[in-house]
Amino acid sequence: MFGFGVMNKTVKELRKNRCLTAKELAQRLKVDTIEILRIEEVKLKDVPEPLKSKITPILRGDETDKILWL
């Protein structure tokens, strides 16, 4: 509901829950794929800050709330 459990999961687990590949996530963040692969086994709360602030809304699902359904 509030996303408290999201911070304790790994980036890979959250990425797979959103049905994203590492390449797709990197394209959305406008970073290299290798940067995503480096942080795959790290919990979201332990990701370095500039990348953490970019990746959190995507993995939490905030962007899917903005889709206009016709």
PDB file of N, CA and C in Angstrom:
ATOM      1  N   MET A   1       0.813  -1.185   0.000  1.00  0.00           N
ATOM      2  CA  MET A   1       0.000   0.000   0.000  1.00  0.00           C
ATOM      3  C   MET A   1       0.863   1.258   0.000  1.00  0.00           C
ATOM      4  N   PHE A   2       1.773   1.378   0.924  1.00  0.00           N
ATOM      5  CA  PHE A   2       2.613   2.563   0.991  1.00  0.00           C
ATOM      6  C   PHE A   2       4.001   2.336   0.411  1.00  0.00           C
ATOM      7  N   GLY A   3       4.353   1.100   0.090  1.00  0.00           N
ATOM      8  CA  GLY A   3       5.645   0.826  -0.507  1.00  0.00           C
ATOM      9  C   GLY A   3       6.763   0.634   0.488  1.00  0.00           C
ATOM     10  N   PHE A   4       6.438   0.312   1.747  1.00  0.00           N
ATOM     11  CA  PHE A   4       7.490   0.120   2.743  1.00  0.00           C
ATOM     12  C   PHE A   4       8.328  -1.115   2.441  1.00  0.00           C
ATOM     13  N   GLY A   5       7.729  -2.169   1.936  1.00  0.00           N
ATOM     14  CA  GLY A   5       8.443  -3.401   1.649  1.00  0.00           C
ATOM     15  C   GLY A   5       9.286  -3.325   0.400  1.00  0.00           C
ATOM     16  N   VAL A   6       9.102  -2.312  -0.405  1.00  0.00           N
ATOM     17  CA  VAL A   6       9.844  -2.174  -1.654  1.00  0.00           C
ATOM     18  C   VAL A   6      11.321  -1.940  -1.386  1.00  0.00           C
ATOM     19  N   MET A   7      11.643  -1.199  -0.369  1.00  0.00           N
ATOM     20  CA  MET A   7      13.038  -0.848  -0.099  1.00  0.00           C
ATOM     21  C   MET A   7      13.869  -2.043   0.348  1.00  0.00           C
ATOM     22  N   ASN A   8      13.254  -3.101   0.855  1.00  0.00           N
ATOM     23  CA  ASN A   8      13.991  -4.265   1.333  1.00  0.00           C
ATOM     24  C   ASN A   8      14.135  -5.353   0.280  1.00  0.00           C
ATOM     25  N   LYS A   9      13.653  -5.136  -0.920  1.00  0.00           N
ATOM     26  CA  LYS A   9      13.772  -6.126  -1.991  1.00  0.00           C
ATOM     27  C   LYS A   9      14.915  -5.737  -2.908  1.00  0.00           C
ATOM     28  N   THR A  10      15.458  -6.738  -3.613  1.00  0.00           N
ATOM     29  CA  THR A  10      16.555  -6.465  -4.533  1.00  0.00           C
ATOM     30  C   THR A  10      16.019  -5.814  -5.802  1.00  0.00           C
ATOM     31  N   VAL A  11      16.912  -5.138  -6.496  1.00  0.00           N
ATOM     32  CA  VAL A  11      16.548  -4.463  -7.739  1.00  0.00           C
ATOM     33  C   VAL A  11      16.085  -5.486  -8.768  1.00  0.00           C
ATOM     34  N   LYS A  12      16.745  -6.633  -8.807  1.00  0.00           N
ATOM     35  CA  LYS A  12      16.382  -7.670  -9.772  1.00  0.00           C
ATOM     36  C   LYS A  12      14.965  -8.180  -9.527  1.00  0.00           C
ATOM     37  N   GLU A  13      14.627  -8.401  -8.273  1.00  0.00           N
ATOM     38  CA  GLU A  13      13.299  -8.890  -7.920  1.00  0.00           C
ATOM     39  C   GLU A  13      12.223  -7.871  -8.296  1.00  0.00           C
ATOM     40  N   LEU A  14      12.463  -6.610  -8.001  1.00  0.00           N
ATOM     41  CA  LEU A  14      11.500  -5.565  -8.330  1.00  0.00           C
ATOM     42  C   LEU A  14      11.372  -5.374  -9.836  1.00  0.00           C
ATOM     43  N   ARG A  15      12.509  -5.471 -10.536  1.00  0.00           N
ATOM     44  CA  ARG A  15      12.514  -5.326 -11.989  1.00  0.00           C
ATOM     45  C   ARG A  15      11.701  -6.433 -12.643  1.00  0.00           C
ATOM     46  N   LYS A  16      11.872  -7.650 -12.168  1.00  0.00           N
ATOM     47  CA  LYS A  16      11.135  -8.780 -12.728  1.00  0.00           C
ATOM     48  C   LYS A  16       9.652  -8.705 -12.393  1.00  0.00           C
ATOM     49  N   ASN A  17       9.286  -8.151 -11.239  1.00  0.00           N
ATOM     50  CA  ASN A  17       7.881  -7.969 -10.892  1.00  0.00           C
ATOM     51  C   ASN A  17       7.194  -6.995 -11.837  1.00  0.00           C
ATOM     52  N   ARG A  18       7.929  -6.060 -12.386  1.00  0.00           N
ATOM     53  CA  ARG A  18       7.393  -5.095 -13.351  1.00  0.00           C
ATOM     54  C   ARG A  18       7.530  -5.590 -14.788  1.00  0.00           C
ATOM     55  N   CYS A  19       8.030  -6.816 -14.980  1.00  0.00           N
ATOM     56  CA  CYS A  19       8.208  -7.432 -16.306  1.00  0.00           C
ATOM     57  C   CYS A  19       9.124  -6.595 -17.188  1.00  0.00           C
ATOM     58  N   LEU A  20      10.222  -6.122 -16.622  1.00  0.00           N
ATOM     59  CA  LEU A  20      11.207  -5.345 -17.362  1.00  0.00           C
ATOM     60  C   LEU A  20      12.507  -6.110 -17.464  1.00  0.00           C
ATOM     61  N   THR A  21      13.169  -6.010 -18.604  1.00  0.00           N
ATOM     62  CA  THR A  21      14.519  -6.543 -18.717  1.00  0.00           C
ATOM     63  C   THR A  21      15.486  -5.461 -18.240  1.00  0.00           C
ATOM     64  N   ALA A  22      16.731  -5.842 -18.038  1.00  0.00           N
ATOM     65  CA  ALA A  22      17.736  -4.870 -17.601  1.00  0.00           C
ATOM     66  C   ALA A  22      17.927  -3.804 -18.678  1.00  0.00           C
ATOM     67  N   LYS A  23      17.854  -4.210 -19.931  1.00  0.00           N
ATOM     68  CA  LYS A  23      18.029  -3.276 -21.039  1.00  0.00           C
ATOM     69  C   LYS A  23      16.875  -2.275 -21.093  1.00  0.00           C
ATOM     70  N   GLU A  24      15.642  -2.742 -20.899  1.00  0.00           N
ATOM     71  CA  GLU A  24      14.484  -1.850 -20.924  1.00  0.00           C
ATOM     72  C   GLU A  24      14.539  -0.844 -19.774  1.00  0.00           C
ATOM     73  N   LEU A  25      14.926  -1.316 -18.602  1.00  0.00           N
ATOM     74  CA  LEU A  25      15.038  -0.425 -17.440  1.00  0.00           C
ATOM     75  C   LEU A  25      16.129   0.616 -17.672  1.00  0.00           C
ATOM     76  N   ALA A  26      17.240   0.202 -18.252  1.00  0.00           N
ATOM     77  CA  ALA A  26      18.330   1.132 -18.543  1.00  0.00           C
ATOM     78  C   ALA A  26      17.896   2.180 -19.562  1.00  0.00           C
ATOM     79  N   GLN A  27      17.112   1.779 -20.547  1.00  0.00           N
ATOM     80  CA  GLN A  27      16.626   2.732 -21.542  1.00  0.00           C
ATOM     81  C   GLN A  27      15.683   3.746 -20.912  1.00  0.00           C
ATOM     82  N   ARG A  28      14.833   3.326 -19.993  1.00  0.00           N
ATOM     83  CA  ARG A  28      13.920   4.257 -19.316  1.00  0.00           C
ATOM     84  C   ARG A  28      14.679   5.238 -18.446  1.00  0.00           C
ATOM     85  N   LEU A  29      15.771   4.787 -17.853  1.00  0.00           N
ATOM     86  CA  LEU A  29      16.567   5.648 -16.975  1.00  0.00           C
ATOM     87  C   LEU A  29      17.624   6.444 -17.728  1.00  0.00           C
ATOM     88  N   LYS A  30      17.829   6.087 -18.999  1.00  0.00           N
ATOM     89  CA  LYS A  30      18.852   6.726 -19.838  1.00  0.00           C
ATOM     90  C   LYS A  30      20.254   6.525 -19.257  1.00  0.00           C
ATOM     91  N   VAL A  31      20.536   5.270 -18.863  1.00  0.00           N
ATOM     92  CA  VAL A  31      21.866   4.871 -18.395  1.00  0.00           C
ATOM     93  C   VAL A  31      22.274   3.625 -19.168  1.00  0.00           C
ATOM     94  N   ASP A  32      23.521   3.211 -18.985  1.00  0.00           N
ATOM     95  CA  ASP A  32      23.994   1.995 -19.635  1.00  0.00           C
ATOM     96  C   ASP A  32      23.430   0.767 -18.939  1.00  0.00           C
ATOM     97  N   THR A  33      23.279  -0.313 -19.696  1.00  0.00           N
ATOM     98  CA  THR A  33      22.759  -1.558 -19.151  1.00  0.00           C
ATOM     99  C   THR A  33      23.675  -2.113 -18.068  1.00  0.00           C
ATOM    100  N   ILE A  34      24.971  -1.914 -18.214  1.00  0.00           N
ATOM    101  CA  ILE A  34      25.930  -2.432 -17.237  1.00  0.00           C
ATOM    102  C   ILE A  34      25.712  -1.809 -15.858  1.00  0.00           C
ATOM    103  N   GLU A  35      25.240  -0.564 -15.817  1.00  0.00           N
ATOM    104  CA  GLU A  35      24.961   0.080 -14.531  1.00  0.00           C
ATOM    105  C   GLU A  35      23.833  -0.627 -13.793  1.00  0.00           C
ATOM    106  N   ILE A  36      22.830  -1.074 -14.538  1.00  0.00           N
ATOM    107  CA  ILE A  36      21.714  -1.809 -13.942  1.00  0.00           C
ATOM    108  C   ILE A  36      22.187  -3.181 -13.488  1.00  0.00           C
ATOM    109  N   LEU A  37      22.998  -3.833 -14.298  1.00  0.00           N
ATOM    110  CA  LEU A  37      23.484  -5.165 -13.948  1.00  0.00           C
ATOM    111  C   LEU A  37      24.384  -5.138 -12.711  1.00  0.00           C
ATOM    112  N   ARG A  38      25.071  -4.046 -12.471  1.00  0.00           N
ATOM    113  CA  ARG A  38      25.933  -3.930 -11.286  1.00  0.00           C
ATOM    114  C   ARG A  38      25.137  -3.875  -9.990  1.00  0.00           C
ATOM    115  N   ILE A  39      23.932  -3.311 -10.049  1.00  0.00           N
ATOM    116  CA  ILE A  39      23.145  -3.138  -8.829  1.00  0.00           C
ATOM    117  C   ILE A  39      22.032  -4.172  -8.692  1.00  0.00           C
ATOM    118  N   GLU A  40      22.004  -5.171  -9.555  1.00  0.00           N
ATOM    119  CA  GLU A  40      20.921  -6.159  -9.559  1.00  0.00           C
ATOM    120  C   GLU A  40      20.757  -6.885  -8.232  1.00  0.00           C
ATOM    121  N   GLU A  41      21.824  -7.282  -7.602  1.00  0.00           N
ATOM    122  CA  GLU A  41      21.754  -8.071  -6.371  1.00  0.00           C
ATOM    123  C   GLU A  41      21.754  -7.206  -5.105  1.00  0.00           C
ATOM    124  N   VAL A  42      21.639  -5.902  -5.265  1.00  0.00           N
ATOM    125  CA  VAL A  42      21.652  -4.974  -4.140  1.00  0.00           C
ATOM    126  C   VAL A  42      20.213  -4.620  -3.775  1.00  0.00           C
ATOM    127  N   LYS A  43      19.955  -4.498  -2.475  1.00  0.00           N
ATOM    128  CA  LYS A  43      18.628  -4.048  -2.048  1.00  0.00           C
ATOM    129  C   LYS A  43      18.451  -2.594  -2.455  1.00  0.00           C
ATOM    130  N   LEU A  44      17.208  -2.215  -2.729  1.00  0.00           N
ATOM    131  CA  LEU A  44      16.928  -0.869  -3.216  1.00  0.00           C
ATOM    132  C   LEU A  44      17.382   0.202  -2.241  1.00  0.00           C
ATOM    133  N   LYS A  45      17.310  -0.071  -0.950  1.00  0.00           N
ATOM    134  CA  LYS A  45      17.731   0.932   0.035  1.00  0.00           C
ATOM    135  C   LYS A  45      19.237   1.149   0.036  1.00  0.00           C
ATOM    136  N   ASP A  46      20.010   0.213  -0.529  1.00  0.00           N
ATOM    137  CA  ASP A  46      21.462   0.320  -0.551  1.00  0.00           C
ATOM    138  C   ASP A  46      22.017   0.838  -1.872  1.00  0.00           C
ATOM    139  N   VAL A  47      21.164   1.160  -2.828  1.00  0.00           N
ATOM    140  CA  VAL A  47      21.600   1.695  -4.116  1.00  0.00           C
ATOM    141  C   VAL A  47      22.092   3.124  -3.901  1.00  0.00           C
ATOM    142  N   PRO A  48      23.201   3.519  -4.561  1.00  0.00           N
ATOM    143  CA  PRO A  48      23.696   4.896  -4.416  1.00  0.00           C
ATOM    144  C   PRO A  48      22.639   5.925  -4.828  1.00  0.00           C
ATOM    145  N   GLU A  49      22.644   7.061  -4.182  1.00  0.00           N
ATOM    146  CA  GLU A  49      21.551   8.034  -4.260  1.00  0.00           C
ATOM    147  C   GLU A  49      21.204   8.572  -5.648  1.00  0.00           C
ATOM    148  N   PRO A  50      22.106   9.008  -6.491  1.00  0.00           N
ATOM    149  CA  PRO A  50      21.609   9.572  -7.757  1.00  0.00           C
ATOM    150  C   PRO A  50      20.800   8.563  -8.568  1.00  0.00           C
ATOM    151  N   LEU A  51      21.217   7.320  -8.543  1.00  0.00           N
ATOM    152  CA  LEU A  51      20.504   6.282  -9.284  1.00  0.00           C
ATOM    153  C   LEU A  51      19.249   5.837  -8.545  1.00  0.00           C
ATOM    154  N   LYS A  52      19.305   5.844  -7.229  1.00  0.00           N
ATOM    155  CA  LYS A  52      18.158   5.423  -6.416  1.00  0.00           C
ATOM    156  C   LYS A  52      16.951   6.317  -6.640  1.00  0.00           C
ATOM    157  N   SER A  53      17.155   7.613  -6.730  1.00  0.00           N
ATOM    158  CA  SER A  53      16.039   8.533  -6.931  1.00  0.00           C
ATOM    159  C   SER A  53      15.424   8.392  -8.317  1.00  0.00           C
ATOM    160  N   LYS A  54      16.200   7.937  -9.290  1.00  0.00           N
ATOM    161  CA  LYS A  54      15.669   7.705 -10.636  1.00  0.00           C
ATOM    162  C   LYS A  54      14.923   6.381 -10.732  1.00  0.00           C
ATOM    163  N   ILE A  55      15.445   5.360 -10.084  1.00  0.00           N
ATOM    164  CA  ILE A  55      14.947   4.003 -10.265  1.00  0.00           C
ATOM    165  C   ILE A  55      13.731   3.687  -9.390  1.00  0.00           C
ATOM    166  N   THR A  56      13.611   4.337  -8.251  1.00  0.00           N
ATOM    167  CA  THR A  56      12.532   4.028  -7.305  1.00  0.00           C
ATOM    168  C   THR A  56      11.133   4.210  -7.889  1.00  0.00           C
ATOM    169  N   PRO A  57      10.810   5.329  -8.547  1.00  0.00           N
ATOM    170  CA  PRO A  57       9.443   5.464  -9.081  1.00  0.00           C
ATOM    171  C   PRO A  57       9.091   4.423 -10.129  1.00  0.00           C
ATOM    172  N   ILE A  58      10.063   4.009 -10.923  1.00  0.00           N
ATOM    173  CA  ILE A  58       9.794   3.010 -11.960  1.00  0.00           C
ATOM    174  C   ILE A  58       9.534   1.649 -11.340  1.00  0.00           C
ATOM    175  N   LEU A  59      10.358   1.257 -10.375  1.00  0.00           N
ATOM    176  CA  LEU A  59      10.200  -0.056  -9.755  1.00  0.00           C
ATOM    177  C   LEU A  59       9.015  -0.106  -8.798  1.00  0.00           C
ATOM    178  N   ARG A  60       8.611   1.031  -8.285  1.00  0.00           N
ATOM    179  CA  ARG A  60       7.461   1.088  -7.394  1.00  0.00           C
ATOM    180  C   ARG A  60       6.154   1.108  -8.175  1.00  0.00           C
ATOM    181  N   GLY A  61       6.200   1.504  -9.447  1.00  0.00           N
ATOM    182  CA  GLY A  61       5.008   1.505 -10.283  1.00  0.00           C
ATOM    183  C   GLY A  61       4.319   2.840 -10.365  1.00  0.00           C
ATOM    184  N   ASP A  62       4.993   3.912  -9.990  1.00  0.00           N
ATOM    185  CA  ASP A  62       4.380   5.231 -10.024  1.00  0.00           C
ATOM    186  C   ASP A  62       4.063   5.672 -11.447  1.00  0.00           C
ATOM    187  N   GLU A  63       4.876   5.260 -12.402  1.00  0.00           N
ATOM    188  CA  GLU A  63       4.657   5.699 -13.780  1.00  0.00           C
ATOM    189  C   GLU A  63       3.438   5.040 -14.410  1.00  0.00           C
ATOM    190  N   THR A  64       3.052   3.878 -13.931  1.00  0.00           N
ATOM    191  CA  THR A  64       1.874   3.229 -14.499  1.00  0.00           C
ATOM    192  C   THR A  64       0.587   3.903 -14.045  1.00  0.00           C
ATOM    193  N   ASP A  65       0.642   4.688 -12.984  1.00  0.00           N
ATOM    194  CA  ASP A  65      -0.528   5.425 -12.533  1.00  0.00           C
ATOM    195  C   ASP A  65      -0.858   6.598 -13.453  1.00  0.00           C
ATOM    196  N   LYS A  66       0.117   7.023 -14.261  1.00  0.00           N
ATOM    197  CA  LYS A  66      -0.062   8.183 -15.122  1.00  0.00           C
ATOM    198  C   LYS A  66      -0.585   7.828 -16.517  1.00  0.00           C
ATOM    199  N   ILE A  67      -0.758   6.549 -16.806  1.00  0.00           N
ATOM    200  CA  ILE A  67      -1.236   6.123 -18.118  1.00  0.00           C
ATOM    201  C   ILE A  67      -2.706   6.459 -18.248  1.00  0.00           C
ATOM    202  N   LEU A  68      -3.056   7.079 -19.347  1.00  0.00           N
ATOM    203  CA  LEU A  68      -4.444   7.419 -19.615  1.00  0.00           C
ATOM    204  C   LEU A  68      -5.146   6.207 -20.236  1.00  0.00           C
ATOM    205  N   TRP A  69      -6.119   5.705 -19.582  1.00  0.00           N
ATOM    206  CA  TRP A  69      -6.860   4.563 -20.092  1.00  0.00           C
ATOM    207  C   TRP A  69      -8.064   5.069 -20.852  1.00  0.00           C
ATOM    208  N   LEU A  70      -8.218   4.597 -22.055  1.00  0.00           N
ATOM    209  CA  LEU A  70      -9.325   5.049 -22.892  1.00  0.00           C
ATOM    210  C   LEU A  70     -10.516   4.151 -22.771  1.00  0.00           C
TER     211      LEU A  70
END
